[in-house]
Amino acid sequence: MATFRVRQKTDRAVLPQQLALEFESADNPGSRDETGLEDHHRVVPGAGHVREETRTVSPGGAGVTLNCRVGEEGRESHPYVLVLDKHHHPLQPCTPARARKLLKKGRAVVHRHTPFVIRLTDRTIAESEVDGVEVGVDPGSKHTGLAVFTMQAAERRARFAVQLDHRGAIVRKKLGQRAAYRRRRRSKNLRYRAPRFLNRRRPDGWLAPSLRHRVDTTVSWIDRLSRWAPVRAVHVERVAFDTHALSAGRPLEGAEYQQGTLAGYEVREYLLAKWGRCCAYCGASGVPLNIDHIHPRSRGGSDRVSNLCLACVPCNRTKSNQPVEDFLAKKPKLLARIKAQAKSSLQDAAAVQSVRWVLWRALDARLPTHVASGGRTNVNRTRNHLPKSHTLDALNVGKLDVVTEVVSTVLVAGCAGRGTHCRTRTDNHGFPRLRMPRQKRHFGYQTGDLVRAVVPGGKYAGCYTGRVVVRSTGRHQIPTPAGPANTSYKNLTLLQRADGYAYTSRAEGRL
C-alpha cells in the first residue's frame, strides 16, 4: 500500500490540491490570505530501490517545487500497441518494442494505422493469457478524455489515452442555419410550406442533437476500444459542476457533496475552468489563486457565481474591498471584459449535466460501469502530482491508491464529420458560389482518407502523411508543413479510410 505524507494548511479555505483557492478574500476587512503551499512527499512502491527527485507542480504544471520520492515503477512510457489475435479477438496490449519485433518476424500484420493496432497471424485468444484492461472516462462539453489502464491492487498503469474533441457547437450552428433556410421559404414568393416544428412528438429521454452527439461519439469510442482491447469495466465521472448549486448562491440543504471535506468544490472547479486558471485582473497563471468577489460582500455583494472571479494574492490584497469600477478605473477595456465574462452562461456545465445519466445508462448496457464524483477525481490526481488534463482526469476516475505509470503521448481524435448533403457552397451573403460534385470518391480516394504522399519534385518535394482533400481533376490536396500542396493521385498511398475523425497527437504531462 502506498503511503502519502501531506502537510497541508488547516484553514477551511484551502483544498488539498495543486490549485489553492480561498473563500476568505481581501474584500472583507480582517480576513486572512493563505499564500503558501506545503511540500508533498510521496512514496511509490517499486520493484527495486527508490530514487530522489525534485519536481515542479502547480496549476499549469509549473511554479511550485516539490521534493518527491518516486519508485522505479513511477514512470512515463510510450503508449502501448493494441493487439488482436488471428480471429480479430482482442488480446492484452503490448509495448511498442515487442510490436516491432512481431512485425519484423512476420508474426503480426498492421490491422489499423490510427490508432495503431496489430493482428497476430499465429495465435488465438485460447492460447494467450489475457488479464484485461479498464477504461476511465472524463466527460466534458468540448472534450472527453479516455484512458485505457491496467489495474493491480488499486495501482493503475496507463496503457493508452485518447482525447475526443466534440463538434457539438458546429452541430448547433448547422441546425440553426437549416432552420433559417426553412423559415425563409415561408416568407418568400414560393410554394407554401406549413410549419412542422410542433407536429413531431419527442420520445422520453430526448436530447438535442448537439447533446446527443456527445453521448454517441463517447459510446462509439468505448465500442471501438472494446473491439481492440479486452475491456472489462468502465469508470466514468458523473459531473464536476451542479448548475443548481452554482446558481442558488447559498448552501443547499440535504446535498451530501456539500457536507463533507469537499464543500464548495463545484464553485471552485467551475471558476477555474471559467477564468482559464489565471488571475482575472493581471492574467497571472501558475500561482495560488483566491476567490474574489467582483462586487465586495462588505458593500452588499452576493456569493452568487456570477459575482465571483479568480484573483492572485497581490491583486486580491490591492483590490481589498474596493468596487471593481474603482479598482479598474484606468483600465476600461479590462473592466468591460471582466463584467462580460462574469455574466457568461453556464452552457458548458449544463451540457455535461444534461447528458451524464444518458451516458451512464448507455455505457452500463455494454460493460460494467462504475460511477465516481469529480471531487474524488481531483483528489486522486492531486495526490499523484499530475497536471490537469482530460486524459489524466480519466486515468484518476474512481477508487485508486496510486498511479504508477502514465503515457507520454495522447491521441487526439477530432470529430470531423463525414461530409455534407449540401450540393452548393455559399458566400458570406448566402448566394451560391459553386456546386459540389454528386460523388464523394474520385480516383479511389475520398476526402478525409489518411494517405501517404510521396511528391517527387517541386516546391513540396518530400514524403507527407495526412488527411487528403479530393478533387474531380485528380489533383488532390495534402497538408504539408509549408501549407496545403496539390499533387496527383498517383503519388498517394492509402493508409486508412475516412472514419469521421481527424487524428493528431500531443505530449502528455509527466508523472
Short mmCIF file of C-alpha atoms in Angstrom, two decimals:
data_model
loop_
_atom_site.label_atom_id
_atom_site.label_comp_id
_atom_site.label_asym_id
_atom_site.label_seq_id
_atom_site.Cartn_x
_atom_site.Cartn_y
_atom_site.Cartn_z
CA MET A 1 0.00 0.00 0.00
CA ALA A 2 1.33 3.41 -0.95
CA THR A 3 1.98 5.88 1.84
CA PHE A 4 1.21 9.57 1.42
CA ARG A 5 2.50 12.27 3.74
CA VAL A 6 0.89 15.62 3.00
CA ARG A 7 1.39 18.64 5.24
CA GLN A 8 -1.47 20.97 4.42
CA LYS A 9 -2.97 24.14 5.81
CA THR A 10 -5.74 23.72 8.32
CA ASP A 11 -7.61 26.79 7.07
CA ARG A 12 -11.01 25.70 5.74
CA ALA A 13 -10.47 27.86 2.65
CA VAL A 14 -7.61 25.77 1.25
CA LEU A 15 -8.33 22.50 -0.53
CA PRO A 16 -5.64 19.78 -0.55
CA GLN A 17 -4.97 20.32 -4.24
CA GLN A 18 -2.48 21.96 -6.55
CA LEU A 19 -4.79 24.87 -7.30
CA ALA A 20 -5.03 26.69 -3.97
CA LEU A 21 -8.29 28.65 -3.72
CA GLU A 22 -9.53 30.52 -0.68
CA PHE A 23 -13.06 31.52 0.23
CA GLU A 24 -11.63 34.19 2.55
CA SER A 25 -10.75 37.18 0.38
CA ALA A 26 -9.32 40.64 0.86
CA ASP A 27 -12.61 42.42 0.20
CA ASN A 28 -13.64 41.64 3.78
CA PRO A 29 -11.56 43.56 6.30
CA GLY A 30 -9.90 41.33 8.85
CA SER A 31 -9.80 38.21 6.64
CA ARG A 32 -6.56 36.30 6.26
CA ASP A 33 -4.95 35.10 2.98
CA GLU A 34 -3.11 31.81 2.69
CA THR A 35 -0.32 32.13 0.16
CA GLY A 36 2.00 29.22 0.91
CA LEU A 37 1.99 25.70 -0.40
CA GLU A 38 3.45 22.84 1.59
CA ASP A 39 5.72 20.17 0.20
CA HIS A 40 4.10 16.87 -0.73
CA HIS A 41 6.10 13.69 -0.16
CA ARG A 42 5.01 10.52 -1.87
CA VAL A 43 6.37 7.00 -1.68
CA VAL A 44 5.51 4.76 -4.60
CA PRO A 45 6.23 1.07 -4.17
CA GLY A 46 8.70 -0.17 -6.73
CA ALA A 47 10.33 -3.41 -7.63
CA GLY A 48 13.74 -2.13 -6.62
CA HIS A 49 15.30 0.85 -4.95
CA VAL A 50 13.77 4.30 -4.68
CA ARG A 51 15.18 7.42 -6.28
CA GLU A 52 15.02 11.01 -5.07
CA GLU A 53 14.00 13.80 -7.40
CA THR A 54 12.69 17.35 -7.38
CA ARG A 55 9.55 18.09 -9.34
CA THR A 56 7.64 21.24 -10.20
CA VAL A 57 3.87 21.12 -9.82
CA SER A 58 1.35 23.95 -9.94
CA PRO A 59 -1.96 24.97 -11.58
CA GLY A 60 -0.43 24.70 -15.03
CA GLY A 61 2.21 22.16 -14.21
CA ALA A 62 4.88 24.69 -13.15
CA GLY A 63 5.55 27.03 -10.30
CA VAL A 64 5.83 25.06 -7.04
CA THR A 65 8.83 22.84 -6.33
CA LEU A 66 8.05 19.54 -4.65
CA ASN A 67 10.55 17.00 -3.34
CA CYS A 68 9.24 13.54 -4.16
CA ARG A 69 10.48 10.02 -3.67
CA VAL A 70 9.45 8.08 -6.77
CA GLY A 71 9.79 4.32 -7.10
CA GLU A 72 11.05 2.56 -10.16
CA GLU A 73 7.50 1.85 -11.31
CA GLY A 74 6.50 5.52 -11.26
CA ARG A 75 7.48 6.40 -14.79
CA GLU A 76 6.33 7.76 -18.11
CA SER A 77 6.14 5.37 -21.06
CA HIS A 78 5.10 5.35 -24.69
CA PRO A 79 1.51 4.32 -25.46
CA TYR A 80 1.06 0.57 -25.73
CA VAL A 81 0.09 -1.08 -29.01
CA LEU A 82 -3.34 -2.70 -29.23
CA VAL A 83 -3.21 -6.36 -30.29
CA LEU A 84 -5.72 -8.74 -31.92
CA ASP A 85 -5.46 -12.47 -32.46
CA LYS A 86 -5.80 -14.03 -35.91
CA HIS A 87 -9.59 -14.18 -35.48
CA HIS A 88 -9.79 -10.47 -34.60
CA HIS A 89 -10.34 -11.08 -30.88
CA PRO A 90 -8.64 -8.53 -28.57
CA LEU A 91 -5.54 -9.57 -26.64
CA GLN A 92 -3.53 -7.82 -23.94
CA PRO A 93 -1.79 -4.65 -25.27
CA CYS A 94 1.97 -4.91 -25.74
CA THR A 95 4.87 -2.49 -25.72
CA PRO A 96 5.98 -0.78 -28.96
CA ALA A 97 9.28 -2.67 -28.88
CA ARG A 98 7.52 -6.03 -28.79
CA ALA A 99 5.16 -4.94 -31.58
CA ARG A 100 8.15 -4.06 -33.77
CA LYS A 101 9.67 -7.48 -33.17
CA LEU A 102 6.41 -9.24 -34.05
CA LEU A 103 6.05 -7.23 -37.25
CA LYS A 104 9.69 -7.76 -38.22
CA LYS A 105 9.45 -11.53 -37.74
CA GLY A 106 6.24 -11.72 -39.76
CA ARG A 107 4.19 -12.95 -36.80
CA ALA A 108 1.91 -9.91 -37.00
CA VAL A 109 0.45 -7.56 -39.58
CA VAL A 110 -0.83 -3.99 -39.32
CA HIS A 111 -4.57 -4.14 -38.71
CA ARG A 112 -5.17 -0.39 -38.38
CA HIS A 113 -2.96 2.65 -38.80
CA THR A 114 -4.55 5.13 -36.35
CA PRO A 115 -4.96 4.13 -33.58
CA PHE A 116 -2.17 1.66 -34.30
CA VAL A 117 -3.44 -1.91 -33.99
CA ILE A 118 -1.61 -5.09 -34.98
CA ARG A 119 -3.05 -8.54 -35.63
CA LEU A 120 -1.18 -11.74 -34.84
CA THR A 121 -1.11 -14.40 -37.52
CA ASP A 122 -0.10 -17.41 -35.40
CA ARG A 123 -2.04 -17.12 -32.16
CA THR A 124 -5.62 -17.26 -30.90
CA ILE A 125 -7.15 -15.95 -27.69
CA ALA A 126 -7.34 -19.52 -26.31
CA GLU A 127 -3.56 -19.75 -26.49
CA SER A 128 -2.94 -16.40 -24.78
CA GLU A 129 -3.14 -15.09 -21.24
CA VAL A 130 -5.45 -12.09 -21.15
CA ASP A 131 -5.73 -10.17 -17.87
CA GLY A 132 -7.95 -7.45 -19.32
CA VAL A 133 -7.90 -3.67 -19.11
CA GLU A 134 -10.27 -0.98 -17.85
CA VAL A 135 -11.27 2.37 -19.31
CA GLY A 136 -11.67 5.68 -17.49
CA VAL A 137 -13.95 8.35 -18.96
CA ASP A 138 -13.84 12.05 -18.13
CA PRO A 139 -16.85 13.54 -19.99
CA GLY A 140 -16.79 17.20 -20.94
CA SER A 141 -18.69 19.71 -23.01
CA LYS A 142 -15.98 20.26 -25.65
CA HIS A 143 -13.52 17.45 -24.90
CA THR A 144 -13.80 13.97 -23.40
CA GLY A 145 -10.81 12.10 -22.00
CA LEU A 146 -10.45 8.32 -22.36
CA ALA A 147 -7.70 6.35 -20.61
CA VAL A 148 -7.01 2.62 -21.01
CA PHE A 149 -5.18 1.20 -17.99
CA THR A 150 -4.41 -1.99 -16.13
CA MET A 151 -5.46 -2.34 -12.50
CA GLN A 152 -3.40 -4.23 -9.92
CA ALA A 153 -4.38 -3.89 -6.25
CA ALA A 154 -5.58 -0.27 -6.57
CA GLU A 155 -2.50 0.66 -8.66
CA ARG A 156 -3.12 1.94 -12.16
CA ARG A 157 -0.77 1.81 -15.12
CA ALA A 158 -1.83 3.77 -18.18
CA ARG A 159 -1.57 1.94 -21.48
CA PHE A 160 -3.33 4.19 -23.97
CA ALA A 161 -5.04 7.60 -23.90
CA VAL A 162 -7.44 9.38 -26.26
CA GLN A 163 -8.77 12.93 -26.15
CA LEU A 164 -12.05 13.12 -28.05
CA ASP A 165 -12.86 16.60 -29.40
CA HIS A 166 -16.61 17.07 -29.86
CA ARG A 167 -18.30 19.18 -32.52
CA GLY A 168 -21.48 19.99 -30.60
CA ALA A 169 -21.12 23.72 -31.33
CA ILE A 170 -20.86 23.01 -35.07
CA VAL A 171 -23.94 20.76 -34.93
CA ARG A 172 -25.91 23.50 -33.21
CA LYS A 173 -24.76 26.06 -35.78
CA LYS A 174 -25.72 23.86 -38.73
CA LEU A 175 -29.16 23.17 -37.30
CA GLY A 176 -29.68 26.91 -36.82
CA GLN A 177 -28.74 27.54 -40.44
CA ARG A 178 -31.13 24.86 -41.64
CA ALA A 179 -33.96 26.37 -39.58
CA ALA A 180 -33.20 29.80 -41.06
CA TYR A 181 -33.37 28.43 -44.61
CA ARG A 182 -36.73 26.80 -43.91
CA ARG A 183 -38.18 29.94 -42.32
CA ARG A 184 -37.06 31.91 -45.35
CA ARG A 185 -39.15 29.70 -47.63
CA ARG A 186 -42.32 30.68 -45.81
CA SER A 187 -41.77 34.41 -46.33
CA LYS A 188 -40.71 34.31 -50.00
CA ASN A 189 -42.89 34.04 -53.06
CA LEU A 190 -42.64 30.25 -53.10
CA ARG A 191 -44.99 27.35 -52.68
CA TYR A 192 -46.50 27.45 -49.21
CA ARG A 193 -44.94 25.04 -46.75
CA ALA A 194 -46.77 24.58 -43.47
CA PRO A 195 -44.64 24.76 -40.31
CA ARG A 196 -43.90 21.36 -38.82
CA PHE A 197 -41.93 22.17 -35.69
CA LEU A 198 -44.86 21.32 -33.40
CA ASN A 199 -46.21 18.17 -35.03
CA ARG A 200 -43.36 15.86 -34.05
CA ARG A 201 -43.62 14.06 -30.74
CA ARG A 202 -40.34 13.75 -28.88
CA PRO A 203 -39.80 10.44 -27.12
CA ASP A 204 -38.92 10.17 -23.45
CA GLY A 205 -35.28 10.93 -22.79
CA TRP A 206 -34.94 13.02 -25.95
CA LEU A 207 -31.75 15.08 -26.20
CA ALA A 208 -30.91 17.94 -28.52
CA PRO A 209 -28.73 16.82 -31.47
CA SER A 210 -25.69 18.70 -30.14
CA LEU A 211 -26.03 16.86 -26.81
CA ARG A 212 -26.84 13.50 -28.40
CA HIS A 213 -23.66 13.88 -30.45
CA ARG A 214 -21.55 13.95 -27.26
CA VAL A 215 -23.13 10.75 -25.98
CA ASP A 216 -22.97 8.90 -29.31
CA THR A 217 -19.32 9.71 -30.01
CA THR A 218 -18.21 8.75 -26.49
CA VAL A 219 -20.11 5.45 -26.60
CA SER A 220 -18.80 4.81 -30.11
CA TRP A 221 -15.20 5.12 -28.89
CA ILE A 222 -15.88 2.79 -25.97
CA ASP A 223 -17.18 0.26 -28.51
CA ARG A 224 -14.05 0.77 -30.62
CA LEU A 225 -11.72 0.26 -27.69
CA SER A 226 -13.68 -2.87 -26.72
CA ARG A 227 -13.02 -4.30 -30.19
CA TRP A 228 -9.28 -3.59 -29.99
CA ALA A 229 -8.59 -4.25 -26.28
CA PRO A 230 -10.02 -6.68 -23.69
CA VAL A 231 -12.04 -4.07 -21.78
CA ARG A 232 -13.52 -5.48 -18.56
CA ALA A 233 -15.04 -2.39 -16.94
CA VAL A 234 -15.60 1.35 -17.40
CA HIS A 235 -15.12 4.10 -14.81
CA VAL A 236 -16.98 7.31 -15.63
CA GLU A 237 -17.04 10.65 -13.83
CA ARG A 238 -20.55 11.89 -13.25
CA VAL A 239 -20.14 15.65 -13.28
CA ALA A 240 -17.89 18.35 -11.86
CA PHE A 241 -20.49 21.14 -11.69
CA ASP A 242 -24.06 21.32 -10.42
CA THR A 243 -25.82 24.23 -12.14
CA HIS A 244 -28.50 24.40 -9.42
CA ALA A 245 -25.87 24.67 -6.69
CA LEU A 246 -23.94 27.26 -8.69
CA SER A 247 -26.97 29.45 -9.30
CA ALA A 248 -28.51 29.23 -5.84
CA GLY A 249 -25.86 31.38 -4.13
CA ARG A 250 -26.46 29.60 -0.81
CA PRO A 251 -25.78 26.14 0.68
CA LEU A 252 -28.39 23.58 -0.42
CA GLU A 253 -29.91 21.54 2.37
CA GLY A 254 -29.58 17.78 2.19
CA ALA A 255 -26.88 17.70 -0.51
CA GLU A 256 -24.20 15.23 0.55
CA TYR A 257 -21.48 16.67 -1.65
CA GLN A 258 -21.71 19.97 0.26
CA GLN A 259 -21.44 18.44 3.72
CA GLY A 260 -18.02 16.78 3.56
CA THR A 261 -14.44 17.95 3.20
CA LEU A 262 -15.04 18.89 -0.45
CA ALA A 263 -17.66 21.52 0.38
CA GLY A 264 -17.75 24.21 -2.28
CA TYR A 265 -15.87 22.08 -4.81
CA GLU A 266 -18.35 22.75 -7.62
CA VAL A 267 -17.92 26.52 -7.35
CA ARG A 268 -14.14 26.38 -7.13
CA GLU A 269 -13.65 23.95 -10.00
CA TYR A 270 -16.12 25.85 -12.17
CA LEU A 271 -14.33 29.15 -11.58
CA LEU A 272 -11.01 27.57 -12.55
CA ALA A 273 -12.48 26.48 -15.86
CA LYS A 274 -14.40 29.72 -16.45
CA TRP A 275 -11.47 32.09 -15.88
CA GLY A 276 -8.81 29.93 -17.53
CA ARG A 277 -6.92 29.19 -14.27
CA CYS A 278 -5.39 32.66 -14.19
CA CYS A 279 -5.95 35.95 -12.40
CA ALA A 280 -8.84 37.95 -13.86
CA TYR A 281 -7.09 41.28 -13.15
CA CYS A 282 -3.47 40.74 -14.21
CA GLY A 283 -3.59 37.42 -16.09
CA ALA A 284 -1.01 35.71 -13.85
CA SER A 285 -1.01 31.91 -14.02
CA GLY A 286 0.91 29.23 -12.18
CA VAL A 287 0.41 30.98 -8.82
CA PRO A 288 -2.01 30.42 -5.91
CA LEU A 289 -5.39 31.95 -6.72
CA ASN A 290 -8.09 33.31 -4.43
CA ILE A 291 -11.82 33.52 -4.98
CA ASP A 292 -12.59 37.23 -5.16
CA HIS A 293 -15.97 38.98 -5.09
CA ILE A 294 -16.24 41.37 -8.03
CA HIS A 295 -18.69 43.48 -6.04
CA PRO A 296 -17.37 43.18 -2.44
CA ARG A 297 -19.51 41.48 0.17
CA SER A 298 -18.84 44.33 2.59
CA ARG A 299 -20.62 46.62 0.10
CA GLY A 300 -23.61 44.36 -0.47
CA GLY A 301 -22.18 41.86 -2.95
CA SER A 302 -23.59 38.33 -3.07
CA ASP A 303 -21.99 34.88 -3.16
CA ARG A 304 -23.59 34.01 -6.50
CA VAL A 305 -21.20 32.54 -9.03
CA SER A 306 -21.80 35.49 -11.37
CA ASN A 307 -20.18 37.75 -8.74
CA LEU A 308 -17.06 35.59 -8.28
CA CYS A 309 -13.77 35.55 -10.14
CA LEU A 310 -10.18 34.40 -9.63
CA ALA A 311 -7.50 36.78 -8.32
CA CYS A 312 -3.87 36.26 -7.42
CA VAL A 313 -2.82 37.19 -3.90
CA PRO A 314 -1.26 40.61 -4.78
CA CYS A 315 -4.29 41.69 -6.84
CA ASN A 316 -6.69 40.43 -4.19
CA ARG A 317 -4.92 42.43 -1.48
CA THR A 318 -4.63 45.55 -3.62
CA LYS A 319 -8.29 45.49 -4.58
CA SER A 320 -9.33 44.83 -0.97
CA ASN A 321 -12.98 45.93 -0.60
CA GLN A 322 -12.95 48.44 -3.46
CA PRO A 323 -15.70 48.23 -6.09
CA VAL A 324 -14.30 46.83 -9.31
CA GLU A 325 -15.20 50.10 -11.09
CA ASP A 326 -12.82 52.00 -8.81
CA PHE A 327 -10.10 49.35 -8.92
CA LEU A 328 -10.07 49.28 -12.74
CA ALA A 329 -10.96 52.93 -13.34
CA LYS A 330 -7.87 53.37 -15.55
CA LYS A 331 -8.48 50.12 -17.47
CA PRO A 332 -11.94 50.42 -19.03
CA LYS A 333 -11.38 47.64 -21.56
CA LEU A 334 -10.36 45.15 -18.86
CA LEU A 335 -13.33 46.23 -16.73
CA ALA A 336 -15.75 45.63 -19.60
CA ARG A 337 -14.21 42.21 -20.33
CA ILE A 338 -14.43 41.08 -16.69
CA LYS A 339 -18.05 42.16 -16.41
CA ALA A 340 -18.96 40.38 -19.63
CA GLN A 341 -17.14 37.20 -18.67
CA ALA A 342 -18.68 37.19 -15.19
CA LYS A 343 -22.17 37.15 -16.73
CA SER A 344 -21.39 34.35 -19.18
CA SER A 345 -23.87 31.48 -19.11
CA LEU A 346 -23.40 28.04 -17.61
CA GLN A 347 -23.75 26.49 -21.06
CA ASP A 348 -20.86 24.03 -20.82
CA ALA A 349 -21.79 22.95 -17.30
CA ALA A 350 -25.41 22.49 -18.36
CA ALA A 351 -24.36 20.37 -21.35
CA VAL A 352 -22.40 17.96 -19.14
CA GLN A 353 -25.22 17.92 -16.60
CA SER A 354 -27.79 17.04 -19.28
CA VAL A 355 -26.00 14.02 -20.70
CA ARG A 356 -24.45 12.45 -17.58
CA TRP A 357 -27.20 9.93 -16.86
CA VAL A 358 -27.84 9.13 -20.53
CA LEU A 359 -24.13 8.41 -20.97
CA TRP A 360 -24.04 6.24 -17.85
CA ARG A 361 -27.05 4.16 -18.99
CA ALA A 362 -25.57 3.68 -22.47
CA LEU A 363 -22.22 2.53 -21.04
CA ASP A 364 -23.77 0.35 -18.37
CA ALA A 365 -25.78 -1.51 -21.03
CA ARG A 366 -22.48 -2.54 -22.66
CA LEU A 367 -19.98 -3.07 -19.85
CA PRO A 368 -19.89 -2.99 -16.03
CA THR A 369 -19.77 0.74 -15.31
CA HIS A 370 -18.56 2.31 -12.06
CA VAL A 371 -19.56 5.90 -11.30
CA ALA A 372 -17.40 8.38 -9.36
CA SER A 373 -17.58 12.05 -8.47
CA GLY A 374 -15.45 14.89 -9.73
CA GLY A 375 -14.19 15.52 -6.21
CA ARG A 376 -12.64 12.06 -5.97
CA THR A 377 -11.01 12.52 -9.38
CA ASN A 378 -9.48 15.82 -8.35
CA VAL A 379 -8.12 14.43 -5.10
CA ASN A 380 -6.67 11.36 -6.85
CA ARG A 381 -4.95 13.48 -9.49
CA THR A 382 -3.53 15.90 -6.93
CA ARG A 383 -2.32 13.11 -4.67
CA ASN A 384 -0.40 11.61 -7.60
CA HIS A 385 1.09 15.01 -8.53
CA LEU A 386 -0.37 15.00 -12.04
CA PRO A 387 -1.21 18.14 -14.04
CA LYS A 388 -4.74 18.94 -15.16
CA SER A 389 -5.87 17.34 -18.44
CA HIS A 390 -8.86 15.39 -19.68
CA THR A 391 -6.95 12.15 -20.20
CA LEU A 392 -5.22 12.32 -16.81
CA ASP A 393 -8.59 13.00 -15.17
CA ALA A 394 -9.91 9.91 -16.93
CA LEU A 395 -6.97 7.93 -15.54
CA ASN A 396 -7.80 9.08 -12.00
CA VAL A 397 -11.55 8.45 -12.05
CA GLY A 398 -12.85 6.21 -9.30
CA LYS A 399 -11.21 4.37 -6.43
CA LEU A 400 -7.43 4.03 -6.56
CA ASP A 401 -4.34 4.41 -4.41
CA VAL A 402 -1.59 5.36 -6.79
CA VAL A 403 -0.86 5.86 -10.49
CA THR A 404 2.48 4.23 -11.24
CA GLU A 405 2.67 4.86 -14.99
CA VAL A 406 1.34 7.41 -17.48
CA VAL A 407 1.68 7.60 -21.26
CA SER A 408 3.87 10.23 -22.89
CA THR A 409 1.68 10.84 -25.96
CA VAL A 410 -2.08 11.26 -26.26
CA LEU A 411 -4.06 10.56 -29.42
CA VAL A 412 -6.37 13.50 -30.19
CA ALA A 413 -9.42 12.41 -32.20
CA GLY A 414 -11.32 15.42 -33.53
CA CYS A 415 -14.86 14.84 -34.78
CA ALA A 416 -14.57 15.99 -38.40
CA GLY A 417 -17.84 14.64 -39.80
CA ARG A 418 -18.44 12.56 -42.91
CA GLY A 419 -19.24 15.27 -45.43
CA THR A 420 -22.40 17.19 -46.20
CA HIS A 421 -25.60 16.70 -48.17
CA CYS A 422 -25.49 20.31 -49.39
CA ARG A 423 -24.73 20.46 -53.10
CA THR A 424 -23.62 24.12 -53.14
CA ARG A 425 -21.27 26.41 -51.29
CA THR A 426 -22.44 29.90 -50.42
CA ASP A 427 -20.63 33.19 -49.88
CA ASN A 428 -20.96 35.42 -46.81
CA HIS A 429 -24.25 36.82 -48.14
CA GLY A 430 -25.90 33.45 -48.73
CA PHE A 431 -25.61 33.37 -52.53
CA PRO A 432 -24.44 30.10 -54.16
CA ARG A 433 -20.77 30.28 -55.04
CA LEU A 434 -20.06 26.86 -56.55
CA ARG A 435 -21.62 23.45 -56.99
CA MET A 436 -20.28 20.30 -55.39
CA PRO A 437 -19.98 17.02 -57.34
CA ARG A 438 -22.55 14.37 -56.50
CA GLN A 439 -19.98 11.65 -55.89
CA LYS A 440 -17.59 11.74 -52.95
CA ARG A 441 -14.90 9.37 -54.21
CA HIS A 442 -12.52 10.36 -57.03
CA PHE A 443 -9.75 8.12 -58.38
CA GLY A 444 -10.16 5.78 -55.42
CA TYR A 445 -9.88 8.44 -52.68
CA GLN A 446 -12.41 10.33 -50.57
CA THR A 447 -11.96 13.50 -48.56
CA GLY A 448 -10.77 12.52 -45.08
CA ASP A 449 -8.84 9.40 -46.11
CA LEU A 450 -5.50 9.01 -44.36
CA VAL A 451 -2.83 8.81 -47.06
CA ARG A 452 0.90 8.96 -47.52
CA ALA A 453 2.08 11.25 -50.33
CA VAL A 454 5.49 10.93 -51.97
CA VAL A 455 5.99 14.11 -54.02
CA PRO A 456 8.96 13.57 -56.35
CA GLY A 457 9.84 17.18 -57.06
CA GLY A 458 8.88 20.83 -56.95
CA LYS A 459 8.25 23.15 -54.05
CA TYR A 460 6.60 20.44 -51.94
CA ALA A 461 9.01 17.59 -52.70
CA GLY A 462 9.11 15.04 -49.91
CA CYS A 463 7.02 12.45 -48.05
CA TYR A 464 3.91 13.54 -46.14
CA THR A 465 1.14 11.82 -44.19
CA GLY A 466 -2.27 13.33 -43.54
CA ARG A 467 -5.94 13.59 -44.47
CA VAL A 468 -6.49 14.18 -48.18
CA VAL A 469 -8.92 16.60 -49.82
CA VAL A 470 -10.01 15.17 -53.17
CA ARG A 471 -10.85 16.95 -56.41
CA SER A 472 -12.53 15.64 -59.54
CA THR A 473 -9.48 16.66 -61.62
CA GLY A 474 -7.26 14.16 -59.81
CA ARG A 475 -5.08 16.89 -58.28
CA HIS A 476 -5.72 16.07 -54.65
CA GLN A 477 -4.63 18.23 -51.73
CA ILE A 478 -2.38 17.01 -48.93
CA PRO A 479 -1.28 19.03 -45.86
CA THR A 480 2.44 19.84 -45.57
CA PRO A 481 4.48 21.93 -43.09
CA ALA A 482 4.66 24.69 -45.71
CA GLY A 483 0.91 24.63 -46.35
CA PRO A 484 -1.52 22.54 -48.43
CA ALA A 485 0.06 21.03 -51.52
CA ASN A 486 -1.67 19.80 -54.67
CA THR A 487 -0.38 16.55 -56.08
CA SER A 488 -1.57 13.84 -58.41
CA TYR A 489 -3.50 10.91 -57.05
CA LYS A 490 -0.76 8.70 -58.49
CA ASN A 491 1.60 9.92 -55.74
CA LEU A 492 -0.74 8.84 -52.94
CA THR A 493 -0.89 5.61 -50.97
CA LEU A 494 -3.99 4.81 -48.92
CA LEU A 495 -3.32 4.10 -45.25
CA GLN A 496 -6.81 4.19 -43.77
CA ARG A 497 -10.30 5.03 -44.97
CA ALA A 498 -12.06 8.08 -43.56
CA ASP A 499 -13.96 7.30 -40.36
CA GLY A 500 -15.23 10.77 -39.46
CA TYR A 501 -12.27 11.75 -37.26
CA ALA A 502 -9.12 13.80 -37.75
CA TYR A 503 -6.20 12.40 -35.77
CA THR A 504 -3.30 14.29 -34.22
CA SER A 505 -1.10 13.68 -31.19
CA ARG A 506 0.22 15.77 -28.33
CA ALA A 507 2.60 15.28 -25.44
CA GLU A 508 1.06 14.44 -22.08
CA GLY A 509 2.07 15.76 -18.68
CA ARG A 510 4.78 13.92 -16.78
CA LEU A 511 4.16 11.76 -13.75
#
